[in-house]
Structures are given as C-alpha cells and as structure tokens.
Amino acid sequence: MKIDDQNLQIRRVRLNDGISFYRMLQSIESEARRFSNPVRNHSYSDYQDWLQKCQLESQPNFGDAVIVPQTTFWLLADNRPVGIGRIRHRLTDRLKKDGGNIAYAISMSERGRGYGSKLLGLLLGEAAKMGLTSVLVTVHRDNIASQKVVLKNWGQLVDTAGEMKIYQIDLD
C-alpha cells in the first residue's frame, strides 16, 4: 500500500493525546530495536504521567551532564497515530555511540509501508528548525530495515561502536 504524503503529519506530543495514542504505544515493544517505550504494558494513568514527562523533557534547560532534553513527536496518517519519534537536542559522549539525536518507532501493524522513512525525514526537518546542523542516528547492526531508512534519508556511515552503526545526516 502506497503512503499518501498529503495525509501525513508530524506533531509534538500534547497533554491531551488520548486513548488512540496510548493504544498505538501498546503495539510498540518496550525496547523496539533500541527505541525505549516506557509506556508499553502500563496503565493509561501511567501514560498520562508520561505525557507530562515528555513536556518537561522538551524544555531546553531540562537535564544535566547525563540526561539531555528531547522532544517527542507523533507521526499521524489521516489523523491516526502510526509512529513516534524523538529528537535529542544535544548529545553526551555515550549518546554519540548508542542513541544519537534521533530515535523512532512505527506501530507493529504499520511497519513495512514506508512510514519509517517518512517519519525520519520529517524529524530531520524538525531538527533543522531546532537549530541542529547535523544529527547522529545509531542503528543496531542487525536492523537492516532501519539502516535502509537512514540511507534513504542521506545518512552516511561514519563509525561503528560494538553492535551499533553510527550514521551522520547533514541538515544544511
């Protein structure tokens, strides 16, 4: 099934994001190929707490030398949540090797339709709006699908660290 780009949008997580978003998160593994989903198998109340945490984490002054600010986004297709992505505003030395600036996941029922490539492309646009000039994306060496997504979005392999491949994508 071809994706209709006209009906795709990305937007920041909001405090009033309801049950459809919660249900979509339930379909993404807790550690979906290195994407952390802390809401999987948790209550709706925990999900609402997580929404508040996302708002806090997106503030530029959030964090310290270990924890960095990050902004969380939904990918919507026809106003229906199909994916989630995060942009870390800056990187620690650890995140440069395992984590990168951008992480994303697509709902299990929506994988294989090209949403990952579209989501990463939209996240790159948001990262540029935040003032980033390049981003790092780390991908597990066994995750061929995500490697293809990164390469399709002009990622250049710049390093490897253990099981991770590290790609750089210039935004200018």
PDB file of C-alpha atoms in Angstrom:
ATOM      1  CA  MET A   1       0.000   0.000   0.000  1.00  0.00           C
ATOM      2  CA  LYS A   2       1.431   3.371  -1.036  1.00  0.00           C
ATOM      3  CA  ILE A   3       1.503   6.146   1.531  1.00  0.00           C
ATOM      4  CA  ASP A   4      -0.373   9.330   0.678  1.00  0.00           C
ATOM      5  CA  ASP A   5       2.102  12.027   1.747  1.00  0.00           C
ATOM      6  CA  GLN A   6      -0.699  14.596   1.764  1.00  0.00           C
ATOM      7  CA  ASN A   7      -2.278  12.867   4.751  1.00  0.00           C
ATOM      8  CA  LEU A   8       0.925  12.555   6.803  1.00  0.00           C
ATOM      9  CA  GLN A   9       1.896  14.985   9.513  1.00  0.00           C
ATOM     10  CA  ILE A  10       4.204  15.165  12.463  1.00  0.00           C
ATOM     11  CA  ARG A  11       3.389  16.973  15.667  1.00  0.00           C
ATOM     12  CA  ARG A  12       4.649  17.274  19.197  1.00  0.00           C
ATOM     13  CA  VAL A  13       3.153  15.167  21.951  1.00  0.00           C
ATOM     14  CA  ARG A  14       0.361  17.015  23.798  1.00  0.00           C
ATOM     15  CA  LEU A  15      -1.033  16.524  27.283  1.00  0.00           C
ATOM     16  CA  ASN A  16      -4.491  15.757  25.886  1.00  0.00           C
ATOM     17  CA  ASP A  17      -3.375  12.994  23.497  1.00  0.00           C
ATOM     18  CA  GLY A  18      -5.920  10.292  24.217  1.00  0.00           C
ATOM     19  CA  ILE A  19      -6.581   6.596  24.016  1.00  0.00           C
ATOM     20  CA  SER A  20      -5.686   6.116  20.329  1.00  0.00           C
ATOM     21  CA  PHE A  21      -2.116   7.244  21.056  1.00  0.00           C
ATOM     22  CA  TYR A  22      -1.948   5.048  24.151  1.00  0.00           C
ATOM     23  CA  ARG A  23      -3.147   2.030  22.150  1.00  0.00           C
ATOM     24  CA  MET A  24      -0.600   2.675  19.413  1.00  0.00           C
ATOM     25  CA  LEU A  25       2.173   2.699  22.015  1.00  0.00           C
ATOM     26  CA  GLN A  26       0.970  -0.664  23.301  1.00  0.00           C
ATOM     27  CA  SER A  27       1.835  -2.126  19.883  1.00  0.00           C
ATOM     28  CA  ILE A  28       5.477  -0.997  20.089  1.00  0.00           C
ATOM     29  CA  GLU A  29       7.835  -3.198  22.077  1.00  0.00           C
ATOM     30  CA  SER A  30       9.304  -1.806  25.314  1.00  0.00           C
ATOM     31  CA  GLU A  31      12.727  -1.727  23.671  1.00  0.00           C
ATOM     32  CA  ALA A  32      11.737  -1.694  19.997  1.00  0.00           C
ATOM     33  CA  ARG A  33      15.083  -2.140  18.271  1.00  0.00           C
ATOM     34  CA  ARG A  34      16.721   0.283  20.677  1.00  0.00           C
ATOM     35  CA  PHE A  35      13.718   2.654  20.882  1.00  0.00           C
ATOM     36  CA  SER A  36      12.647   2.993  24.504  1.00  0.00           C
ATOM     37  CA  ASN A  37       8.872   2.770  25.012  1.00  0.00           C
ATOM     38  CA  PRO A  38       8.320   3.192  28.769  1.00  0.00           C
ATOM     39  CA  VAL A  39       4.514   3.035  28.425  1.00  0.00           C
ATOM     40  CA  ARG A  40       4.135  -0.487  26.976  1.00  0.00           C
ATOM     41  CA  ASN A  41       2.152  -2.724  29.349  1.00  0.00           C
ATOM     42  CA  HIS A  42       1.489   0.176  31.716  1.00  0.00           C
ATOM     43  CA  SER A  43      -1.800   1.758  32.734  1.00  0.00           C
ATOM     44  CA  TYR A  44      -3.499   4.650  30.991  1.00  0.00           C
ATOM     45  CA  SER A  45      -2.747   6.717  34.102  1.00  0.00           C
ATOM     46  CA  ASP A  46       0.964   5.943  33.672  1.00  0.00           C
ATOM     47  CA  TYR A  47       0.642   7.036  30.033  1.00  0.00           C
ATOM     48  CA  GLN A  48      -0.831  10.378  31.139  1.00  0.00           C
ATOM     49  CA  ASP A  49       2.103  10.833  33.535  1.00  0.00           C
ATOM     50  CA  TRP A  50       4.460  10.041  30.655  1.00  0.00           C
ATOM     51  CA  LEU A  51       2.832  12.783  28.536  1.00  0.00           C
ATOM     52  CA  GLN A  52       3.659  15.276  31.294  1.00  0.00           C
ATOM     53  CA  LYS A  53       7.227  13.966  31.427  1.00  0.00           C
ATOM     54  CA  CYS A  54       7.539  14.470  27.651  1.00  0.00           C
ATOM     55  CA  GLN A  55       6.507  18.103  28.076  1.00  0.00           C
ATOM     56  CA  LEU A  56       9.123  18.610  30.784  1.00  0.00           C
ATOM     57  CA  GLU A  57      11.880  16.848  28.813  1.00  0.00           C
ATOM     58  CA  SER A  58      11.343  19.111  25.812  1.00  0.00           C
ATOM     59  CA  GLN A  59      12.370  22.230  27.743  1.00  0.00           C
ATOM     60  CA  PRO A  60      15.843  23.443  26.665  1.00  0.00           C
ATOM     61  CA  ASN A  61      17.066  23.713  30.276  1.00  0.00           C
ATOM     62  CA  PHE A  62      15.973  20.157  31.149  1.00  0.00           C
ATOM     63  CA  GLY A  63      18.593  17.620  32.172  1.00  0.00           C
ATOM     64  CA  ASP A  64      22.198  17.653  33.245  1.00  0.00           C
ATOM     65  CA  ALA A  65      25.525  16.211  32.074  1.00  0.00           C
ATOM     66  CA  VAL A  66      23.949  12.748  31.656  1.00  0.00           C
ATOM     67  CA  ILE A  67      20.292  13.378  30.775  1.00  0.00           C
ATOM     68  CA  VAL A  68      19.604  15.640  27.791  1.00  0.00           C
ATOM     69  CA  PRO A  69      16.484  17.494  26.645  1.00  0.00           C
ATOM     70  CA  GLN A  70      14.458  15.713  23.994  1.00  0.00           C
ATOM     71  CA  THR A  71      11.266  16.472  22.115  1.00  0.00           C
ATOM     72  CA  THR A  72       8.790  13.701  21.314  1.00  0.00           C
ATOM     73  CA  PHE A  73       6.644  13.680  18.176  1.00  0.00           C
ATOM     74  CA  TRP A  74       3.812  11.597  16.752  1.00  0.00           C
ATOM     75  CA  LEU A  75       3.558  10.564  13.118  1.00  0.00           C
ATOM     76  CA  LEU A  76      -0.077  10.808  12.054  1.00  0.00           C
ATOM     77  CA  ALA A  77      -1.614   9.295   8.920  1.00  0.00           C
ATOM     78  CA  ASP A  78      -5.115  10.616   8.284  1.00  0.00           C
ATOM     79  CA  ASN A  79      -5.007  11.962  11.883  1.00  0.00           C
ATOM     80  CA  ARG A  80      -4.357   8.426  13.176  1.00  0.00           C
ATOM     81  CA  PRO A  81      -1.144   7.741  15.157  1.00  0.00           C
ATOM     82  CA  VAL A  82       1.158   5.327  13.338  1.00  0.00           C
ATOM     83  CA  GLY A  83       4.572   6.182  14.787  1.00  0.00           C
ATOM     84  CA  ILE A  84       6.589   8.045  17.372  1.00  0.00           C
ATOM     85  CA  GLY A  85       9.936   9.822  17.220  1.00  0.00           C
ATOM     86  CA  ARG A  86      12.280  11.732  19.486  1.00  0.00           C
ATOM     87  CA  ILE A  87      14.881  14.383  18.854  1.00  0.00           C
ATOM     88  CA  ARG A  88      17.601  14.838  21.444  1.00  0.00           C
ATOM     89  CA  HIS A  89      18.654  18.474  21.491  1.00  0.00           C
ATOM     90  CA  ARG A  90      22.295  17.646  22.245  1.00  0.00           C
ATOM     91  CA  LEU A  91      24.406  14.540  22.814  1.00  0.00           C
ATOM     92  CA  THR A  92      26.544  13.169  25.592  1.00  0.00           C
ATOM     93  CA  ASP A  93      29.588  11.050  24.755  1.00  0.00           C
ATOM     94  CA  ARG A  94      27.522   7.919  25.467  1.00  0.00           C
ATOM     95  CA  LEU A  95      24.676   9.032  23.188  1.00  0.00           C
ATOM     96  CA  LYS A  96      27.157   9.665  20.372  1.00  0.00           C
ATOM     97  CA  LYS A  97      27.876   5.916  20.369  1.00  0.00           C
ATOM     98  CA  ASP A  98      24.491   4.500  21.395  1.00  0.00           C
ATOM     99  CA  GLY A  99      21.399   6.622  20.972  1.00  0.00           C
ATOM    100  CA  GLY A 100      22.140   9.509  18.642  1.00  0.00           C
ATOM    101  CA  ASN A 101      19.988  12.595  18.169  1.00  0.00           C
ATOM    102  CA  ILE A 102      17.006  10.836  16.626  1.00  0.00           C
ATOM    103  CA  ALA A 103      15.080   7.707  17.575  1.00  0.00           C
ATOM    104  CA  TYR A 104      11.811   6.482  16.104  1.00  0.00           C
ATOM    105  CA  ALA A 105       9.439   3.521  16.008  1.00  0.00           C
ATOM    106  CA  ILE A 106       6.434   2.567  13.923  1.00  0.00           C
ATOM    107  CA  SER A 107       3.365   0.703  15.170  1.00  0.00           C
ATOM    108  CA  MET A 108       3.669  -3.050  14.534  1.00  0.00           C
ATOM    109  CA  SER A 109       0.587  -3.028  12.298  1.00  0.00           C
ATOM    110  CA  GLU A 110       2.005  -0.221  10.130  1.00  0.00           C
ATOM    111  CA  ARG A 111       5.547  -1.485   9.528  1.00  0.00           C
ATOM    112  CA  GLY A 112       6.763  -2.194   6.027  1.00  0.00           C
ATOM    113  CA  ARG A 113       4.724   0.609   4.452  1.00  0.00           C
ATOM    114  CA  GLY A 114       7.390   3.310   4.273  1.00  0.00           C
ATOM    115  CA  TYR A 115       6.344   5.200   7.397  1.00  0.00           C
ATOM    116  CA  GLY A 116       9.810   4.874   8.964  1.00  0.00           C
ATOM    117  CA  SER A 117      11.451   6.720   6.067  1.00  0.00           C
ATOM    118  CA  LYS A 118       8.792   9.414   6.101  1.00  0.00           C
ATOM    119  CA  LEU A 119       8.996   9.836   9.874  1.00  0.00           C
ATOM    120  CA  LEU A 120      12.777  10.165   9.848  1.00  0.00           C
ATOM    121  CA  GLY A 121      12.560  12.735   7.043  1.00  0.00           C
ATOM    122  CA  LEU A 122      10.021  14.789   8.988  1.00  0.00           C
ATOM    123  CA  LEU A 123      12.096  14.525  12.176  1.00  0.00           C
ATOM    124  CA  LEU A 124      15.119  15.821  10.263  1.00  0.00           C
ATOM    125  CA  GLY A 125      13.071  18.866   9.263  1.00  0.00           C
ATOM    126  CA  GLU A 126      12.133  19.472  12.897  1.00  0.00           C
ATOM    127  CA  ALA A 127      15.767  19.043  13.984  1.00  0.00           C
ATOM    128  CA  ALA A 128      16.791  21.723  11.483  1.00  0.00           C
ATOM    129  CA  LYS A 129      14.109  24.049  12.888  1.00  0.00           C
ATOM    130  CA  MET A 130      15.650  23.473  16.339  1.00  0.00           C
ATOM    131  CA  GLY A 131      18.964  24.757  15.002  1.00  0.00           C
ATOM    132  CA  LEU A 132      20.787  21.453  14.570  1.00  0.00           C
ATOM    133  CA  THR A 133      23.055  21.391  11.512  1.00  0.00           C
ATOM    134  CA  SER A 134      23.686  17.649  11.559  1.00  0.00           C
ATOM    135  CA  VAL A 135      22.412  14.683  13.526  1.00  0.00           C
ATOM    136  CA  LEU A 136      23.685  11.273  14.501  1.00  0.00           C
ATOM    137  CA  VAL A 137      21.454   8.228  14.167  1.00  0.00           C
ATOM    138  CA  THR A 138      22.610   4.944  15.676  1.00  0.00           C
ATOM    139  CA  VAL A 139      21.284   1.649  14.344  1.00  0.00           C
ATOM    140  CA  HIS A 140      21.917  -1.893  15.574  1.00  0.00           C
ATOM    141  CA  ARG A 141      23.959  -3.796  13.006  1.00  0.00           C
ATOM    142  CA  ASP A 142      21.203  -6.435  12.683  1.00  0.00           C
ATOM    143  CA  ASN A 143      18.452  -3.876  11.988  1.00  0.00           C
ATOM    144  CA  ILE A 144      18.643  -3.849   8.204  1.00  0.00           C
ATOM    145  CA  ALA A 145      15.273  -2.077   7.796  1.00  0.00           C
ATOM    146  CA  SER A 146      16.402   0.937   9.870  1.00  0.00           C
ATOM    147  CA  GLN A 147      19.743   1.043   8.078  1.00  0.00           C
ATOM    148  CA  LYS A 148      17.831   1.362   4.791  1.00  0.00           C
ATOM    149  CA  VAL A 149      15.640   4.102   6.289  1.00  0.00           C
ATOM    150  CA  VAL A 150      18.710   6.105   7.349  1.00  0.00           C
ATOM    151  CA  LEU A 151      20.454   5.649   3.997  1.00  0.00           C
ATOM    152  CA  LYS A 152      17.298   6.725   2.158  1.00  0.00           C
ATOM    153  CA  ASN A 153      17.443   9.952   4.209  1.00  0.00           C
ATOM    154  CA  TRP A 154      21.036  10.689   3.151  1.00  0.00           C
ATOM    155  CA  GLY A 155      22.724   9.098   6.150  1.00  0.00           C
ATOM    156  CA  GLN A 156      26.464   8.500   5.872  1.00  0.00           C
ATOM    157  CA  LEU A 157      28.071   5.722   7.901  1.00  0.00           C
ATOM    158  CA  VAL A 158      30.733   7.472   9.984  1.00  0.00           C
ATOM    159  CA  ASP A 159      31.623   4.914  12.666  1.00  0.00           C
ATOM    160  CA  THR A 160      30.775   1.667  14.382  1.00  0.00           C
ATOM    161  CA  ALA A 161      30.712   1.073  18.121  1.00  0.00           C
ATOM    162  CA  GLY A 162      30.253  -2.534  19.164  1.00  0.00           C
ATOM    163  CA  GLU A 163      26.909  -3.665  17.776  1.00  0.00           C
ATOM    164  CA  MET A 164      25.950  -0.160  16.602  1.00  0.00           C
ATOM    165  CA  LYS A 165      26.396   1.560  13.261  1.00  0.00           C
ATOM    166  CA  ILE A 166      26.628   5.332  13.566  1.00  0.00           C
ATOM    167  CA  TYR A 167      25.291   7.492  10.749  1.00  0.00           C
ATOM    168  CA  GLN A 168      25.546  11.245  10.285  1.00  0.00           C
ATOM    169  CA  ILE A 169      22.961  13.240   8.369  1.00  0.00           C
ATOM    170  CA  ASP A 170      23.797  16.836   7.473  1.00  0.00           C
ATOM    171  CA  LEU A 171      20.823  19.186   7.613  1.00  0.00           C
ATOM    172  CA  ASP A 172      22.105  22.177   5.664  1.00  0.00           C
TER     173      ASP A 172
END
